[in-house]
Amino acid sequence: MTTAISVKNIGKQYKIGAAESKFRYNMLRDVIMDTVYAPVRIAKAMIGKSDRRQNQNYVWALKDVSFDLEEGKVLGIVGRNGAWKSTLLKILSRVTEPTVGTVSVRGRVGSLLEVGTGFHPELTGRENIYMNGAILGMRRAEIDAKFDEIVDFSEVTQYIDTPVKRYSSGMYLRLAFAVAAHLEPEILVVDEVLAVGDAEFQKKCLGKMGDVAQQGRTVLFVSHNMSAILRLTQEAVVLNKGQLIMRGPTQEAVDFYLSSGQAQAGERIWSMEDVPAASAPFRPISLRIKNRSGKAVDTVRSMESVTVEFEYQLDAPVTGLRVGMYLSTIRGEYVFTSFDTDAPELFEKFDSRKSGRYISRAEIPADVFNEGRYTIGVNASSFGVRRYFMDENAIAFNVDITGAPGMHWAEPRVGPVRPRLNWAIEKIGD
């Protein structure tokens, strides 16, 4: 079978910090200080201790990544935030070049790396469709044949002749996805952009991606939605800090990803290098799963309550902060979401939080979980303003169902929850 994508030992290096301006307009005091310290700088340079050289810090985003992908295959790419998944897709889409290594791509590539990729804001939706088709090397007649289908899918018929700079983010996304999926590139590259759309549109997009895969086209799909990865892909690779650490059948890869890097003994502690600089002034410290006795544990009993304790530092005051958790099954299916300011009285009291160290603590009542392994993701954001920190797979724990409702029945019970409901049985006749 023909290889559609071949990646050989690629690496991508970025320089940290802003580039120095070529033209500087100094004040008189800057000129004087520069003149005074010039001999010192020259001496340091001569012995290899130049300040300029020391301040040039670099980071390797990708390191020695290699894989081949055959035509007609669908490959999932999973990894935690900061694994540099999007950088890999940008290299495969020829948006940027690798620092080292080679990439060979056979066929036209349609990319959806972020909302409105490749769109010109001053052009109308119609004009952008034709422009994107031309970039892919399609003839006008080919684009004409797909035009109505693209517009119908995107649901922007009324605004197709309006400049896209006036579109909402949802309209932008719908049209961008429709163009990427319908103009029939041999290779479709889709990053985690579907999170922008509503649930109905996400379902529609996933259905279309399934159709694309069945048509024998090659697809690379990045997502934190493990259910979508399991549904759409046959194989998946796992990235961690820019390195490919595992490739295999999707189910095995997802299990490896969800179980790797988890905290042991019911506790997760973040080091400084684990926290993106963009999270400031919010800094996560630790996350703990505690049993009824207050001990951090990896396994909890279904018939007992469990406490989730998230400790964090605010290095500056924050207004409108809400700290939350996302509880999911090991397969990535959401069970529930909860935030520390859901209660109106807490919302009022902590609308503005001063700098300092905090703990947000939640108690999950007894008789909630069914048997299995669960994950908790954490989030810190100001609603509608900014997301400070997100770790969608922060900690995992097991549930022991000894003493849970219905244990006298032998068969397993489906579903992630196993509530103890208040049933009543009443005889109403002979």
Coordinates of C-alpha atoms in Angstrom, one line a residue:
M1 CA 0.0 0.0 0.0
T2 CA 1.2 3.5 -0.9
T3 CA 2.6 5.7 1.9
A4 CA 0.7 9.0 2.2
I5 CA 2.9 10.6 4.9
S6 CA 6.5 9.7 5.9
V7 CA 8.0 11.4 8.9
K8 CA 11.7 10.8 9.5
N9 CA 13.4 12.0 12.7
I10 CA 11.9 15.4 12.7
G11 CA 12.6 18.0 15.4
K12 CA 11.4 21.6 15.8
Q13 CA 13.3 24.2 17.8
Y14 CA 11.9 27.6 19.0
K15 CA 13.7 30.5 20.5
I16 CA 12.2 31.7 23.8
G17 CA 11.7 35.4 24.2
A18 CA 11.2 38.3 21.8
A19 CA 13.6 38.9 19.0
E20 CA 15.8 42.0 19.4
S21 CA 14.8 44.9 17.3
K22 CA 17.2 45.8 14.6
F23 CA 16.6 49.5 15.1
R24 CA 16.6 51.0 18.6
Y25 CA 16.1 54.6 19.6
N26 CA 18.0 55.1 22.8
M27 CA 17.9 58.0 25.2
L28 CA 21.1 59.8 26.2
R29 CA 21.4 57.8 29.4
D30 CA 21.2 54.6 27.4
V31 CA 24.0 55.7 25.2
I32 CA 26.2 56.7 28.2
M33 CA 25.6 53.4 30.0
D34 CA 26.2 51.4 26.8
T35 CA 29.6 53.2 26.3
V36 CA 30.6 52.6 30.0
Y37 CA 29.8 48.8 29.8
A38 CA 31.1 48.2 26.3
P39 CA 34.6 47.1 27.6
V40 CA 33.0 44.6 30.0
R41 CA 30.8 43.1 27.2
I42 CA 33.9 42.8 24.9
A43 CA 35.9 41.0 27.6
K44 CA 33.0 38.6 28.3
A45 CA 32.7 37.8 24.6
M46 CA 36.4 37.1 24.3
I47 CA 36.2 34.4 27.1
G48 CA 32.9 33.0 25.8
K49 CA 30.6 34.5 28.5
S50 CA 28.7 36.9 26.4
D51 CA 25.4 38.1 28.0
R52 CA 23.8 38.1 24.6
R53 CA 24.8 34.4 24.1
Q54 CA 23.5 33.4 27.5
N55 CA 20.1 35.1 26.9
Q56 CA 19.4 33.1 23.8
N57 CA 17.3 30.3 25.2
Y58 CA 15.9 27.6 22.9
V59 CA 13.3 24.9 23.4
W60 CA 12.8 21.7 21.4
A61 CA 9.1 21.4 20.7
L62 CA 9.5 18.1 18.8
K63 CA 12.3 15.7 19.2
D64 CA 13.2 12.7 16.9
V65 CA 9.6 12.0 15.8
S66 CA 9.2 9.3 13.1
F67 CA 6.2 7.4 11.7
D68 CA 4.7 6.4 8.4
L69 CA 1.0 6.6 7.5
E70 CA -0.5 4.6 4.6
E71 CA -3.1 6.0 2.2
G72 CA -6.7 5.6 3.4
K73 CA -5.8 5.3 7.1
V74 CA -7.1 7.4 9.9
L75 CA -4.6 8.2 12.6
G76 CA -5.4 9.8 15.9
I77 CA -2.9 11.9 17.8
V78 CA -3.4 12.3 21.5
G79 CA -1.4 13.9 24.3
R80 CA -1.7 16.2 27.2
N81 CA -1.7 20.0 26.8
G82 CA 1.9 21.1 25.9
A83 CA 2.7 17.9 24.1
W84 CA 3.2 19.9 20.9
K85 CA 0.6 18.1 18.9
S86 CA -0.5 21.2 17.0
T87 CA 3.2 21.9 16.0
L88 CA 3.4 18.4 14.5
L89 CA 0.2 19.1 12.4
K90 CA 1.6 22.5 11.3
I91 CA 4.7 20.8 10.0
L92 CA 2.7 18.1 8.2
S93 CA 0.5 20.9 6.7
R94 CA 3.6 22.8 5.5
V95 CA 2.7 25.8 7.6
T96 CA 6.1 25.6 9.2
E97 CA 9.3 23.7 8.5
P98 CA 11.1 21.2 10.8
T99 CA 14.4 22.3 12.2
V100 CA 15.8 18.8 11.5
G101 CA 14.5 15.7 9.8
T102 CA 12.3 15.2 6.7
V103 CA 8.6 15.0 5.9
S104 CA 7.2 13.5 2.7
V105 CA 3.6 14.1 1.9
R106 CA 1.9 12.5 -1.1
G107 CA -1.2 14.3 -2.2
R108 CA -3.1 17.5 -1.5
V109 CA -3.5 18.5 2.2
G110 CA -6.6 20.1 3.6
S111 CA -6.0 21.5 7.1
L112 CA -8.2 22.8 9.8
L113 CA -5.7 23.8 12.5
E114 CA -7.6 26.7 14.0
V115 CA -10.8 28.6 13.3
G116 CA -10.8 30.1 9.9
T117 CA -7.4 28.7 8.8
G118 CA -6.5 30.1 5.4
F119 CA -9.4 32.5 5.3
H120 CA -8.9 36.2 4.3
P121 CA -11.1 38.4 6.6
E122 CA -11.8 40.9 3.9
L123 CA -13.1 38.4 1.4
T124 CA -16.7 37.0 1.5
G125 CA -17.5 33.4 2.3
R126 CA -18.0 32.7 -1.4
E127 CA -14.7 34.2 -2.3
N128 CA -12.9 32.3 0.4
I129 CA -14.3 29.0 -0.8
Y130 CA -12.9 29.5 -4.3
M131 CA -9.6 30.8 -2.9
N132 CA -9.1 27.7 -0.7
G133 CA -10.0 25.5 -3.6
A134 CA -7.5 27.2 -5.8
I135 CA -4.8 26.8 -3.1
L136 CA -5.5 23.0 -3.2
G137 CA -5.0 23.1 -6.9
M138 CA -8.7 22.5 -7.9
R139 CA -10.2 23.8 -11.1
R140 CA -13.2 26.2 -10.9
A141 CA -15.5 23.5 -12.3
E142 CA -14.6 21.2 -9.4
I143 CA -15.3 23.9 -6.8
D144 CA -18.6 24.7 -8.6
A145 CA -19.7 21.1 -8.2
K146 CA -19.1 21.2 -4.5
F147 CA -20.1 24.7 -3.7
D148 CA -23.8 24.1 -2.8
E149 CA -22.9 21.2 -0.6
I150 CA -20.3 23.3 1.2
V151 CA -22.8 26.1 1.9
D152 CA -25.6 23.8 3.0
F153 CA -23.3 22.0 5.4
S154 CA -22.0 25.2 6.9
E155 CA -25.5 26.7 7.4
V156 CA -24.3 30.2 6.4
T157 CA -26.3 30.5 3.2
Q158 CA -27.8 33.9 4.2
Y159 CA -24.3 35.3 4.8
I160 CA -22.2 33.7 2.0
D161 CA -21.6 37.0 0.3
T162 CA -20.7 38.8 3.5
P163 CA -17.0 39.4 4.4
V164 CA -16.0 36.7 6.9
K165 CA -14.5 39.3 9.3
R166 CA -18.2 39.9 10.2
Y167 CA -18.8 36.2 11.0
S168 CA -19.2 34.9 14.5
S169 CA -16.6 32.3 15.7
G170 CA -19.3 29.6 15.2
M171 CA -20.0 30.7 11.6
Y172 CA -16.3 30.9 10.9
L173 CA -15.8 27.4 12.2
R174 CA -18.8 25.9 10.2
L175 CA -17.6 27.3 6.9
A176 CA -13.9 26.5 7.6
F177 CA -14.7 22.9 8.4
A178 CA -17.1 22.6 5.4
V179 CA -14.4 23.8 3.0
A180 CA -11.7 21.5 4.5
A181 CA -13.9 18.4 4.4
H182 CA -15.7 18.9 1.1
L183 CA -13.0 20.1 -1.3
E184 CA -11.7 16.5 -1.3
P185 CA -8.0 16.8 -0.4
E186 CA -6.2 13.4 -0.4
I187 CA -5.1 14.1 3.2
L188 CA -7.3 15.8 5.8
V189 CA -5.6 17.3 8.9
V190 CA -7.9 18.3 11.8
D191 CA -6.8 19.8 15.1
E192 CA -8.9 20.2 18.2
V193 CA -11.1 23.0 16.8
L194 CA -14.5 21.3 17.1
A195 CA -14.7 22.4 20.7
V196 CA -15.7 25.9 19.4
G197 CA -18.9 24.6 17.9
D198 CA -22.1 23.6 19.6
A199 CA -22.9 20.0 20.4
E200 CA -25.1 19.5 17.4
F201 CA -22.5 20.9 15.0
Q202 CA -19.8 18.7 16.6
K203 CA -21.9 15.7 16.0
K204 CA -22.4 16.7 12.4
C205 CA -18.6 17.3 11.9
L206 CA -17.7 13.9 13.4
G207 CA -20.2 12.3 11.1
K208 CA -18.6 14.0 8.1
M209 CA -15.2 13.0 9.2
G210 CA -16.4 9.4 9.4
D211 CA -17.7 9.7 5.8
V212 CA -14.3 11.1 4.7
A213 CA -12.5 8.1 6.3
Q214 CA -14.8 5.6 4.6
Q215 CA -14.1 7.2 1.2
G216 CA -10.5 6.0 1.6
R217 CA -8.9 9.4 2.2
T218 CA -6.1 9.8 4.8
V219 CA -7.0 11.6 8.0
L220 CA -5.0 12.9 10.9
F221 CA -7.1 13.8 13.9
V222 CA -6.1 15.5 17.1
S223 CA -8.6 15.6 19.9
H224 CA -8.9 15.4 23.7
N225 CA -12.3 13.7 23.2
M226 CA -11.3 10.0 23.6
S227 CA -14.7 8.8 22.5
A228 CA -14.3 10.6 19.1
I229 CA -10.7 9.2 18.8
L230 CA -12.0 5.7 19.5
R231 CA -14.9 6.1 17.0
L232 CA -13.0 7.6 14.1
T233 CA -9.5 6.1 14.1
Q234 CA -7.9 2.7 13.7
E235 CA -4.5 3.7 15.1
A236 CA -3.3 6.4 17.3
V237 CA 0.1 7.8 18.5
V238 CA 0.7 9.3 21.9
L239 CA 2.9 12.4 22.2
N240 CA 4.5 13.5 25.5
K241 CA 6.6 16.7 25.7
G242 CA 7.4 16.6 21.9
Q243 CA 8.3 12.9 21.7
L244 CA 6.3 10.0 20.2
I245 CA 6.2 7.5 23.1
M246 CA 3.7 5.0 21.8
R247 CA 1.9 4.0 18.6
G248 CA -0.7 1.2 18.3
P249 CA -4.3 0.2 17.8
T250 CA -6.5 3.1 19.0
Q251 CA -7.9 1.3 22.0
E252 CA -4.4 0.3 23.3
A253 CA -3.1 3.8 22.7
V254 CA -6.0 5.5 24.5
D255 CA -5.6 3.1 27.4
F256 CA -1.9 3.9 27.6
Y257 CA -2.5 7.6 27.4
L258 CA -5.2 7.7 30.0
S259 CA -3.2 5.6 32.4
S260 CA 0.3 7.2 31.9
G261 CA 1.4 10.1 33.8
Q262 CA -1.3 9.6 36.4
A263 CA -0.7 10.4 40.1
Q264 CA -0.1 7.5 42.4
A265 CA -1.6 7.1 45.8
G266 CA -4.4 9.6 45.0
E267 CA -2.2 12.7 44.7
R268 CA -1.0 14.8 41.8
I269 CA 1.7 17.5 42.3
W270 CA 2.6 20.0 39.6
S271 CA 6.2 21.1 39.2
M272 CA 7.1 24.6 37.9
E273 CA 7.9 23.2 34.4
D274 CA 4.5 21.5 34.2
V275 CA 2.7 24.8 34.4
P276 CA 2.5 27.0 31.3
A277 CA 3.7 30.6 31.7
A278 CA 0.3 31.7 30.3
S279 CA -1.4 30.4 33.4
A280 CA -0.1 33.3 35.6
P281 CA -1.2 34.5 38.0
F282 CA -2.9 31.1 38.6
R283 CA -0.5 28.3 39.7
P284 CA -1.7 24.8 40.5
I285 CA 0.1 23.1 43.3
S286 CA -1.6 19.7 44.0
L287 CA -4.8 17.7 43.6
R288 CA -5.8 14.9 46.0
I289 CA -8.5 12.2 46.2
K290 CA -9.3 11.7 49.9
N291 CA -11.4 9.0 51.5
R292 CA -13.7 9.4 54.5
S293 CA -10.8 9.3 56.9
G294 CA -9.0 12.2 55.1
K295 CA -6.3 10.0 53.6
A296 CA -5.1 10.4 50.0
V297 CA -6.0 7.2 48.2
D298 CA -6.0 5.7 44.7
T299 CA -9.1 3.5 45.3
V300 CA -12.3 4.7 46.9
R301 CA -15.4 2.7 48.0
S302 CA -18.6 3.3 46.1
M303 CA -20.7 3.3 49.3
E304 CA -18.5 6.0 51.0
S305 CA -18.2 9.7 50.2
V306 CA -15.0 11.0 48.5
T307 CA -13.4 14.4 48.7
V308 CA -11.6 16.1 45.8
E309 CA -9.1 18.8 47.1
F310 CA -7.4 21.2 44.6
E311 CA -4.7 23.4 46.1
Y312 CA -3.4 26.4 44.1
Q313 CA -1.6 29.8 44.4
L314 CA -2.7 33.2 43.1
D315 CA 0.3 35.5 42.6
A316 CA -2.1 38.4 41.9
P317 CA -5.7 39.2 42.6
V318 CA -8.2 37.6 40.2
T319 CA -11.8 38.7 39.6
G320 CA -14.5 36.2 38.5
L321 CA -12.3 33.1 39.0
R322 CA -14.0 29.8 39.1
V323 CA -12.2 26.5 39.7
G324 CA -13.8 23.3 38.5
M325 CA -13.4 19.6 37.9
Y326 CA -14.5 17.4 35.0
L327 CA -15.1 13.8 36.0
S328 CA -14.9 11.2 33.2
T329 CA -14.7 7.5 32.7
I330 CA -11.3 6.1 31.7
R331 CA -12.6 6.2 28.1
G332 CA -13.1 9.9 28.2
E333 CA -16.9 10.0 28.5
Y334 CA -18.0 12.8 30.8
V335 CA -19.9 11.9 34.0
F336 CA -20.3 15.4 35.4
T337 CA -18.8 18.9 35.7
S338 CA -18.8 21.1 38.8
F339 CA -17.3 24.4 39.8
D340 CA -16.4 25.8 43.2
T341 CA -18.7 28.9 42.7
D342 CA -21.8 27.0 41.6
A343 CA -23.5 27.9 44.9
P344 CA -24.8 31.6 44.7
E345 CA -23.4 32.4 48.2
L346 CA -19.9 31.2 47.2
F347 CA -20.2 33.1 43.9
E348 CA -20.9 36.3 45.8
K349 CA -18.3 35.8 48.5
F350 CA -15.4 34.8 46.1
D351 CA -16.2 37.0 43.1
S352 CA -12.8 38.6 43.7
R353 CA -10.0 36.6 45.2
K354 CA -6.9 38.2 46.6
S355 CA -3.4 36.9 46.0
G356 CA -2.5 33.9 48.3
R357 CA -2.8 30.2 48.5
Y358 CA -6.2 28.5 48.3
I359 CA -7.8 25.1 48.5
S360 CA -11.1 24.4 46.6
R361 CA -12.6 21.3 48.1
A362 CA -15.7 19.3 46.9
E363 CA -17.3 16.3 48.5
I364 CA -18.9 13.6 46.2
P365 CA -21.6 11.8 48.1
A366 CA -21.7 8.1 48.6
D367 CA -23.5 5.7 46.2
V368 CA -22.6 7.6 43.0
F369 CA -20.0 5.5 41.2
N370 CA -20.2 2.2 39.5
E371 CA -17.2 -0.1 39.4
G372 CA -14.3 1.1 37.2
R373 CA -11.5 3.6 36.8
Y374 CA -12.3 7.4 36.5
T375 CA -10.3 10.5 35.7
I376 CA -10.6 14.1 37.0
G377 CA -9.6 17.1 35.0
V378 CA -9.3 20.5 36.5
N379 CA -9.9 24.0 35.2
A380 CA -9.4 27.5 36.3
S381 CA -11.1 30.3 34.4
S382 CA -12.9 33.6 34.5
F383 CA -16.2 32.8 32.7
G384 CA -16.3 34.4 29.3
V385 CA -13.0 36.2 29.8
R386 CA -10.0 33.9 30.1
R387 CA -9.0 30.4 30.8
Y388 CA -5.9 30.3 33.1
F389 CA -5.2 26.6 33.4
M390 CA -6.6 23.3 32.2
D391 CA -5.4 19.8 32.8
E392 CA -8.0 17.4 31.3
N393 CA -6.4 14.3 32.7
A394 CA -4.9 15.4 36.0
I395 CA -5.6 12.4 38.3
A396 CA -7.2 8.9 38.2
F397 CA -8.8 6.7 40.8
N398 CA -10.5 3.3 41.1
V399 CA -13.9 2.5 42.6
D400 CA -14.5 -0.6 44.7
I401 CA -18.2 -1.5 44.7
T402 CA -18.2 -3.7 47.8
G403 CA -21.5 -3.0 49.5
A404 CA -23.0 -1.1 46.6
P405 CA -26.7 -1.5 45.7
G406 CA -27.6 -4.8 44.0
M407 CA -24.4 -6.7 44.8
H408 CA -26.6 -9.8 45.4
W409 CA -27.2 -10.0 41.7
A410 CA -24.4 -11.6 39.7
E411 CA -24.6 -9.6 36.5
P412 CA -22.5 -6.4 36.0
R413 CA -24.4 -3.1 35.7
V414 CA -23.8 -0.8 32.8
G415 CA -23.1 2.9 33.1
P416 CA -20.7 5.0 35.1
V417 CA -23.0 5.7 38.0
R418 CA -24.6 3.2 40.5
P419 CA -27.0 5.3 42.6
R420 CA -28.8 4.0 45.7
L421 CA -32.4 5.1 44.8
N422 CA -35.3 5.1 47.2
W423 CA -37.6 2.5 45.8
A424 CA -41.0 1.5 47.2
I425 CA -43.0 -1.6 46.5
E426 CA -46.8 -1.5 47.0
K427 CA -49.4 -4.2 46.5
I428 CA -52.5 -2.6 45.1
G429 CA -54.7 -5.6 44.4
D430 CA -55.2 -9.3 44.3

